[in-house]
JSON list of C-alpha atoms in Angstrom, two decimals:
[
{"chain": "A", "resi": 1, "resn": "MET", "atom": "CA", "xyz": [-29.45, 33.81, 137.98]},
{"chain": "A", "resi": 2, "resn": "ARG", "atom": "CA", "xyz": [-27.45, 31.08, 136.22]},
{"chain": "A", "resi": 3, "resn": "GLN", "atom": "CA", "xyz": [-25.79, 33.67, 134.02]},
{"chain": "A", "resi": 4, "resn": "SER", "atom": "CA", "xyz": [-24.62, 35.55, 137.13]},
{"chain": "A", "resi": 5, "resn": "TYR", "atom": "CA", "xyz": [-23.02, 32.40, 138.56]},
{"chain": "A", "resi": 6, "resn": "ARG", "atom": "CA", "xyz": [-21.25, 31.71, 135.27]},
{"chain": "A", "resi": 7, "resn": "ARG", "atom": "CA", "xyz": [-19.84, 35.23, 135.20]},
{"chain": "A", "resi": 8, "resn": "VAL", "atom": "CA", "xyz": [-18.64, 34.96, 138.80]},
{"chain": "A", "resi": 9, "resn": "TRP", "atom": "CA", "xyz": [-17.04, 31.56, 138.16]},
{"chain": "A", "resi": 10, "resn": "SER", "atom": "CA", "xyz": [-15.44, 32.80, 134.96]},
{"chain": "A", "resi": 11, "resn": "ALA", "atom": "CA", "xyz": [-14.03, 35.82, 136.76]},
{"chain": "A", "resi": 12, "resn": "LEU", "atom": "CA", "xyz": [-12.69, 33.62, 139.58]},
{"chain": "A", "resi": 13, "resn": "VAL", "atom": "CA", "xyz": [-11.05, 31.22, 137.11]},
{"chain": "A", "resi": 14, "resn": "VAL", "atom": "CA", "xyz": [-9.37, 34.12, 135.30]},
{"chain": "A", "resi": 15, "resn": "LEU", "atom": "CA", "xyz": [-8.19, 35.57, 138.62]},
{"chain": "A", "resi": 16, "resn": "VAL", "atom": "CA", "xyz": [-6.75, 32.23, 139.74]},
{"chain": "A", "resi": 17, "resn": "VAL", "atom": "CA", "xyz": [-4.93, 31.77, 136.41]},
{"chain": "A", "resi": 18, "resn": "VAL", "atom": "CA", "xyz": [-3.47, 35.31, 136.54]},
{"chain": "A", "resi": 19, "resn": "LEU", "atom": "CA", "xyz": [-2.35, 34.81, 140.15]},
{"chain": "A", "resi": 20, "resn": "ALA", "atom": "CA", "xyz": [-0.80, 31.43, 139.32]},
{"chain": "A", "resi": 21, "resn": "ILE", "atom": "CA", "xyz": [1.12, 32.89, 136.38]},
{"chain": "A", "resi": 22, "resn": "GLY", "atom": "CA", "xyz": [2.29, 35.83, 138.51]},
{"chain": "A", "resi": 23, "resn": "TYR", "atom": "CA", "xyz": [3.38, 33.50, 141.30]},
{"chain": "A", "resi": 24, "resn": "GLY", "atom": "CA", "xyz": [5.28, 31.34, 138.82]},
{"chain": "A", "resi": 25, "resn": "LEU", "atom": "CA", "xyz": [7.08, 34.37, 137.34]},
{"chain": "A", "resi": 26, "resn": "VAL", "atom": "CA", "xyz": [8.09, 35.51, 140.84]},
{"chain": "A", "resi": 27, "resn": "GLN", "atom": "CA", "xyz": [9.34, 32.02, 141.73]},
{"chain": "A", "resi": 28, "resn": "LEU", "atom": "CA", "xyz": [11.41, 31.93, 138.55]},
{"chain": "A", "resi": 29, "resn": "SER", "atom": "CA", "xyz": [12.79, 35.37, 139.48]},
{"chain": "A", "resi": 30, "resn": "ILE", "atom": "CA", "xyz": [11.57, 36.84, 136.22]},
{"chain": "A", "resi": 31, "resn": "LEU", "atom": "CA", "xyz": [9.44, 39.34, 138.12]},
{"chain": "A", "resi": 32, "resn": "PRO", "atom": "CA", "xyz": [10.42, 40.76, 141.51]},
{"chain": "A", "resi": 33, "resn": "ALA", "atom": "CA", "xyz": [8.21, 39.90, 144.43]},
{"chain": "A", "resi": 34, "resn": "PRO", "atom": "CA", "xyz": [6.29, 43.02, 145.48]},
{"chain": "A", "resi": 35, "resn": "TRP", "atom": "CA", "xyz": [7.69, 42.68, 149.00]},
{"chain": "A", "resi": 36, "resn": "THR", "atom": "CA", "xyz": [11.38, 42.55, 147.99]},
{"chain": "A", "resi": 37, "resn": "SER", "atom": "CA", "xyz": [13.91, 45.32, 148.48]},
{"chain": "A", "resi": 38, "resn": "ASP", "atom": "CA", "xyz": [16.04, 47.29, 146.09]},
{"chain": "A", "resi": 39, "resn": "ALA", "atom": "CA", "xyz": [18.67, 48.07, 148.73]},
{"chain": "A", "resi": 40, "resn": "GLY", "atom": "CA", "xyz": [20.08, 46.70, 151.95]},
{"chain": "A", "resi": 41, "resn": "ASP", "atom": "CA", "xyz": [23.07, 46.32, 154.24]},
{"chain": "A", "resi": 42, "resn": "VAL", "atom": "CA", "xyz": [25.53, 43.45, 154.34]},
{"chain": "A", "resi": 43, "resn": "ARG", "atom": "CA", "xyz": [27.96, 42.83, 157.18]},
{"chain": "A", "resi": 44, "resn": "VAL", "atom": "CA", "xyz": [30.69, 40.22, 157.39]},
{"chain": "A", "resi": 45, "resn": "VAL", "atom": "CA", "xyz": [31.68, 39.23, 160.90]},
{"chain": "A", "resi": 46, "resn": "ASP", "atom": "CA", "xyz": [34.36, 36.96, 162.33]},
{"chain": "A", "resi": 47, "resn": "GLU", "atom": "CA", "xyz": [33.80, 34.16, 164.85]},
{"chain": "A", "resi": 48, "resn": "ASP", "atom": "CA", "xyz": [33.86, 36.71, 167.70]},
{"chain": "A", "resi": 49, "resn": "GLY", "atom": "CA", "xyz": [31.11, 38.79, 166.08]},
{"chain": "A", "resi": 50, "resn": "THR", "atom": "CA", "xyz": [33.50, 41.61, 165.20]},
{"chain": "A", "resi": 51, "resn": "THR", "atom": "CA", "xyz": [32.54, 43.40, 161.99]},
{"chain": "A", "resi": 52, "resn": "LYS", "atom": "CA", "xyz": [35.12, 42.90, 159.26]},
{"chain": "A", "resi": 53, "resn": "LEU", "atom": "CA", "xyz": [33.13, 44.59, 156.48]},
{"chain": "A", "resi": 54, "resn": "ALA", "atom": "CA", "xyz": [29.92, 46.62, 156.24]},
{"chain": "A", "resi": 55, "resn": "VAL", "atom": "CA", "xyz": [28.54, 47.68, 152.86]},
{"chain": "A", "resi": 56, "resn": "ASP", "atom": "CA", "xyz": [25.41, 49.30, 151.49]},
{"chain": "A", "resi": 57, "resn": "VAL", "atom": "CA", "xyz": [24.15, 47.19, 148.61]},
{"chain": "A", "resi": 58, "resn": "GLU", "atom": "CA", "xyz": [21.88, 47.38, 145.63]},
{"chain": "A", "resi": 59, "resn": "VAL", "atom": "CA", "xyz": [19.82, 44.21, 145.39]},
{"chain": "A", "resi": 60, "resn": "ALA", "atom": "CA", "xyz": [19.61, 42.18, 142.19]},
{"chain": "A", "resi": 61, "resn": "ASP", "atom": "CA", "xyz": [16.84, 39.63, 142.72]},
{"chain": "A", "resi": 62, "resn": "THR", "atom": "CA", "xyz": [15.35, 39.12, 139.26]},
{"chain": "A", "resi": 63, "resn": "TRP", "atom": "CA", "xyz": [16.86, 37.33, 136.29]},
{"chain": "A", "resi": 64, "resn": "GLU", "atom": "CA", "xyz": [17.24, 40.60, 134.38]},
{"chain": "A", "resi": 65, "resn": "GLU", "atom": "CA", "xyz": [18.87, 42.43, 137.30]},
{"chain": "A", "resi": 66, "resn": "ARG", "atom": "CA", "xyz": [21.28, 39.53, 137.88]},
{"chain": "A", "resi": 67, "resn": "TYR", "atom": "CA", "xyz": [22.13, 39.37, 134.16]},
{"chain": "A", "resi": 68, "resn": "THR", "atom": "CA", "xyz": [22.89, 43.10, 133.97]},
{"chain": "A", "resi": 69, "resn": "GLY", "atom": "CA", "xyz": [24.63, 43.22, 137.36]},
{"chain": "A", "resi": 70, "resn": "LEU", "atom": "CA", "xyz": [27.21, 45.97, 137.61]},
{"chain": "A", "resi": 71, "resn": "SER", "atom": "CA", "xyz": [27.78, 46.21, 133.85]},
{"chain": "A", "resi": 72, "resn": "ASP", "atom": "CA", "xyz": [25.71, 49.40, 133.75]},
{"chain": "A", "resi": 73, "resn": "HIS", "atom": "CA", "xyz": [27.87, 51.05, 136.45]},
{"chain": "A", "resi": 74, "resn": "ASP", "atom": "CA", "xyz": [31.03, 53.06, 135.83]},
{"chain": "A", "resi": 75, "resn": "SER", "atom": "CA", "xyz": [32.50, 52.16, 139.24]},
{"chain": "A", "resi": 76, "resn": "LEU", "atom": "CA", "xyz": [31.67, 51.27, 142.83]},
{"chain": "A", "resi": 77, "resn": "GLU", "atom": "CA", "xyz": [32.31, 53.56, 145.76]},
{"chain": "A", "resi": 78, "resn": "ASN", "atom": "CA", "xyz": [34.02, 52.17, 148.86]},
{"chain": "A", "resi": 79, "resn": "ASP", "atom": "CA", "xyz": [31.56, 50.56, 151.29]},
{"chain": "A", "resi": 80, "resn": "THR", "atom": "CA", "xyz": [29.06, 49.84, 148.48]},
{"chain": "A", "resi": 81, "resn": "GLY", "atom": "CA", "xyz": [28.28, 46.79, 146.42]},
{"chain": "A", "resi": 82, "resn": "MET", "atom": "CA", "xyz": [25.65, 44.69, 144.74]},
{"chain": "A", "resi": 83, "resn": "LEU", "atom": "CA", "xyz": [23.98, 41.67, 146.34]},
{"chain": "A", "resi": 84, "resn": "PHE", "atom": "CA", "xyz": [22.67, 39.02, 143.95]},
{"chain": "A", "resi": 85, "resn": "VAL", "atom": "CA", "xyz": [19.81, 37.03, 145.48]},
{"chain": "A", "resi": 86, "resn": "HIS", "atom": "CA", "xyz": [18.96, 33.53, 144.28]},
{"chain": "A", "resi": 87, "resn": "GLY", "atom": "CA", "xyz": [16.06, 31.33, 145.39]},
{"chain": "A", "resi": 88, "resn": "SER", "atom": "CA", "xyz": [18.28, 28.50, 146.60]},
{"chain": "A", "resi": 89, "resn": "GLU", "atom": "CA", "xyz": [21.90, 27.51, 147.04]},
{"chain": "A", "resi": 90, "resn": "ASP", "atom": "CA", "xyz": [23.56, 26.07, 143.96]},
{"chain": "A", "resi": 91, "resn": "GLU", "atom": "CA", "xyz": [26.79, 26.20, 141.98]},
{"chain": "A", "resi": 92, "resn": "ARG", "atom": "CA", "xyz": [26.85, 29.70, 140.46]},
{"chain": "A", "resi": 93, "resn": "THR", "atom": "CA", "xyz": [29.10, 31.15, 137.76]},
{"chain": "A", "resi": 94, "resn": "TYR", "atom": "CA", "xyz": [29.52, 34.88, 137.32]},
{"chain": "A", "resi": 95, "resn": "VAL", "atom": "CA", "xyz": [31.15, 36.54, 134.32]},
{"chain": "A", "resi": 96, "resn": "MET", "atom": "CA", "xyz": [32.64, 39.98, 133.70]},
{"chain": "A", "resi": 97, "resn": "ARG", "atom": "CA", "xyz": [30.28, 40.82, 130.83]},
{"chain": "A", "resi": 98, "resn": "GLU", "atom": "CA", "xyz": [30.66, 44.47, 129.74]},
{"chain": "A", "resi": 99, "resn": "MET", "atom": "CA", "xyz": [32.47, 45.39, 132.99]},
{"chain": "A", "resi": 100, "resn": "ASP", "atom": "CA", "xyz": [34.65, 48.49, 133.10]},
{"chain": "A", "resi": 101, "resn": "PHE", "atom": "CA", "xyz": [36.26, 47.95, 136.51]},
{"chain": "A", "resi": 102, "resn": "ASP", "atom": "CA", "xyz": [37.70, 45.22, 138.74]},
{"chain": "A", "resi": 103, "resn": "ILE", "atom": "CA", "xyz": [35.68, 43.69, 141.58]},
{"chain": "A", "resi": 104, "resn": "ASP", "atom": "CA", "xyz": [35.79, 41.08, 144.32]},
{"chain": "A", "resi": 105, "resn": "ILE", "atom": "CA", "xyz": [33.11, 38.40, 143.97]},
{"chain": "A", "resi": 106, "resn": "ILE", "atom": "CA", "xyz": [32.08, 36.80, 147.26]},
{"chain": "A", "resi": 107, "resn": "PHE", "atom": "CA", "xyz": [29.94, 33.66, 147.18]},
{"chain": "A", "resi": 108, "resn": "ILE", "atom": "CA", "xyz": [27.69, 33.11, 150.22]},
{"chain": "A", "resi": 109, "resn": "GLY", "atom": "CA", "xyz": [25.98, 29.80, 151.02]},
{"chain": "A", "resi": 110, "resn": "ALA", "atom": "CA", "xyz": [22.47, 29.25, 152.36]},
{"chain": "A", "resi": 111, "resn": "ASP", "atom": "CA", "xyz": [23.99, 29.05, 155.86]},
{"chain": "A", "resi": 112, "resn": "ARG", "atom": "CA", "xyz": [25.18, 32.66, 155.33]},
{"chain": "A", "resi": 113, "resn": "GLU", "atom": "CA", "xyz": [28.84, 31.75, 155.36]},
{"chain": "A", "resi": 114, "resn": "ILE", "atom": "CA", "xyz": [31.36, 32.75, 152.70]},
{"chain": "A", "resi": 115, "resn": "THR", "atom": "CA", "xyz": [32.09, 29.76, 150.46]},
{"chain": "A", "resi": 116, "resn": "GLU", "atom": "CA", "xyz": [34.42, 31.36, 147.89]},
{"chain": "A", "resi": 117, "resn": "ILE", "atom": "CA", "xyz": [36.18, 34.67, 147.19]},
{"chain": "A", "resi": 118, "resn": "HIS", "atom": "CA", "xyz": [37.41, 35.70, 143.74]},
{"chain": "A", "resi": 119, "resn": "HIS", "atom": "CA", "xyz": [39.36, 38.80, 142.69]},
{"chain": "A", "resi": 120, "resn": "ALA", "atom": "CA", "xyz": [37.96, 39.53, 139.24]},
{"chain": "A", "resi": 121, "resn": "ARG", "atom": "CA", "xyz": [39.51, 41.83, 136.70]},
{"chain": "A", "resi": 122, "resn": "ALA", "atom": "CA", "xyz": [37.68, 43.75, 134.02]},
{"chain": "A", "resi": 123, "resn": "PRO", "atom": "CA", "xyz": [38.17, 42.43, 130.50]},
{"chain": "A", "resi": 124, "resn": "GLU", "atom": "CA", "xyz": [40.80, 44.03, 128.28]},
{"chain": "A", "resi": 125, "resn": "SER", "atom": "CA", "xyz": [39.54, 45.89, 125.19]},
{"chain": "A", "resi": 126, "resn": "ASP", "atom": "CA", "xyz": [40.16, 42.82, 122.99]},
{"chain": "A", "resi": 127, "resn": "GLU", "atom": "CA", "xyz": [38.66, 40.32, 125.47]},
{"chain": "A", "resi": 128, "resn": "ASP", "atom": "CA", "xyz": [35.16, 38.97, 125.86]},
{"chain": "A", "resi": 129, "resn": "GLY", "atom": "CA", "xyz": [34.05, 39.34, 129.48]},
{"chain": "A", "resi": 130, "resn": "GLU", "atom": "CA", "xyz": [32.01, 36.14, 129.09]},
{"chain": "A", "resi": 131, "resn": "ASP", "atom": "CA", "xyz": [35.33, 34.26, 129.11]},
{"chain": "A", "resi": 132, "resn": "LEU", "atom": "CA", "xyz": [36.26, 35.64, 132.56]},
{"chain": "A", "resi": 133, "resn": "ARG", "atom": "CA", "xyz": [34.30, 33.16, 134.69]},
{"chain": "A", "resi": 134, "resn": "TYR", "atom": "CA", "xyz": [34.19, 32.87, 138.48]},
{"chain": "A", "resi": 135, "resn": "SER", "atom": "CA", "xyz": [32.30, 30.07, 140.23]},
{"chain": "A", "resi": 136, "resn": "GLY", "atom": "CA", "xyz": [31.22, 29.08, 143.71]},
{"chain": "A", "resi": 137, "resn": "GLU", "atom": "CA", "xyz": [28.46, 27.51, 145.76]},
{"chain": "A", "resi": 138, "resn": "ALA", "atom": "CA", "xyz": [26.00, 30.27, 146.70]},
{"chain": "A", "resi": 139, "resn": "LYS", "atom": "CA", "xyz": [22.52, 31.46, 147.48]},
{"chain": "A", "resi": 140, "resn": "TRP", "atom": "CA", "xyz": [23.79, 35.05, 147.57]},
{"chain": "A", "resi": 141, "resn": "VAL", "atom": "CA", "xyz": [26.69, 36.64, 145.71]},
{"chain": "A", "resi": 142, "resn": "LEU", "atom": "CA", "xyz": [28.21, 39.93, 146.88]},
{"chain": "A", "resi": 143, "resn": "GLU", "atom": "CA", "xyz": [30.22, 42.10, 144.50]},
{"chain": "A", "resi": 144, "resn": "VAL", "atom": "CA", "xyz": [32.37, 44.87, 145.98]},
{"chain": "A", "resi": 145, "resn": "PRO", "atom": "CA", "xyz": [35.28, 47.01, 144.73]},
{"chain": "A", "resi": 146, "resn": "ARG", "atom": "CA", "xyz": [38.44, 45.00, 144.00]},
{"chain": "A", "resi": 147, "resn": "GLY", "atom": "CA", "xyz": [40.71, 44.78, 147.01]},
{"chain": "A", "resi": 148, "resn": "THR", "atom": "CA", "xyz": [37.88, 45.06, 149.55]},
{"chain": "A", "resi": 149, "resn": "ALA", "atom": "CA", "xyz": [38.06, 41.37, 150.50]},
{"chain": "A", "resi": 150, "resn": "ASN", "atom": "CA", "xyz": [41.82, 41.53, 151.17]},
{"chain": "A", "resi": 151, "resn": "GLU", "atom": "CA", "xyz": [41.64, 44.88, 152.98]},
{"chain": "A", "resi": 152, "resn": "SER", "atom": "CA", "xyz": [38.88, 43.51, 155.23]},
{"chain": "A", "resi": 153, "resn": "ASN", "atom": "CA", "xyz": [40.67, 40.17, 155.77]},
{"chain": "A", "resi": 154, "resn": "LEU", "atom": "CA", "xyz": [37.64, 38.23, 154.56]},
{"chain": "A", "resi": 155, "resn": "GLU", "atom": "CA", "xyz": [37.96, 34.46, 154.64]},
{"chain": "A", "resi": 156, "resn": "VAL", "atom": "CA", "xyz": [35.97, 31.45, 153.56]},
{"chain": "A", "resi": 157, "resn": "GLY", "atom": "CA", "xyz": [33.76, 30.54, 156.52]},
{"chain": "A", "resi": 158, "resn": "ASP", "atom": "CA", "xyz": [33.17, 34.12, 157.72]},
{"chain": "A", "resi": 159, "resn": "GLU", "atom": "CA", "xyz": [29.54, 34.76, 158.68]},
{"chain": "A", "resi": 160, "resn": "VAL", "atom": "CA", "xyz": [27.49, 37.18, 156.60]},
{"chain": "A", "resi": 161, "resn": "GLU", "atom": "CA", "xyz": [24.55, 39.21, 157.97]},
{"chain": "A", "resi": 162, "resn": "ILE", "atom": "CA", "xyz": [22.10, 40.37, 155.33]},
{"chain": "A", "resi": 163, "resn": "ASP", "atom": "CA", "xyz": [19.53, 43.08, 156.12]},
{"chain": "A", "resi": 164, "resn": "LEU", "atom": "CA", "xyz": [17.31, 43.99, 153.18]},
{"chain": "A", "resi": 165, "resn": "GLU", "atom": "CA", "xyz": [15.29, 47.18, 153.55]}
]
């Protein structure tokens, strides 16, 4: 009987350790949470609630997905983008590593308001994209085709609605 209890306790200890490690990896955004989405919709609205921009987004919510970003894309179609999800609001810096096209980078605070908008160009053939750095305070960062922010009249302070599928 004692042997049975030892086996049960050993199995429970192993299970708790595995769950703790898994939880830690999810919290560090190394592994995606099983309940997270790969896609979603983002809308930017003005103070009257009028939609200024609506885009379908791919979601980058792990360290690896955020590191790769759009560098494995040839382009972005209109009304599409990538939403980078972070666990908390902080000063973020995005680079144009291995990018082949220009984008707008929109930083969104924890209060879901735009904090910064950058118009980022792709690096020239003799440039290192790591040197093209764009920073802002954000919990989320939205990347869309270059010119989208101006065409949609986006401004710092606009409210952002995020609906992840």
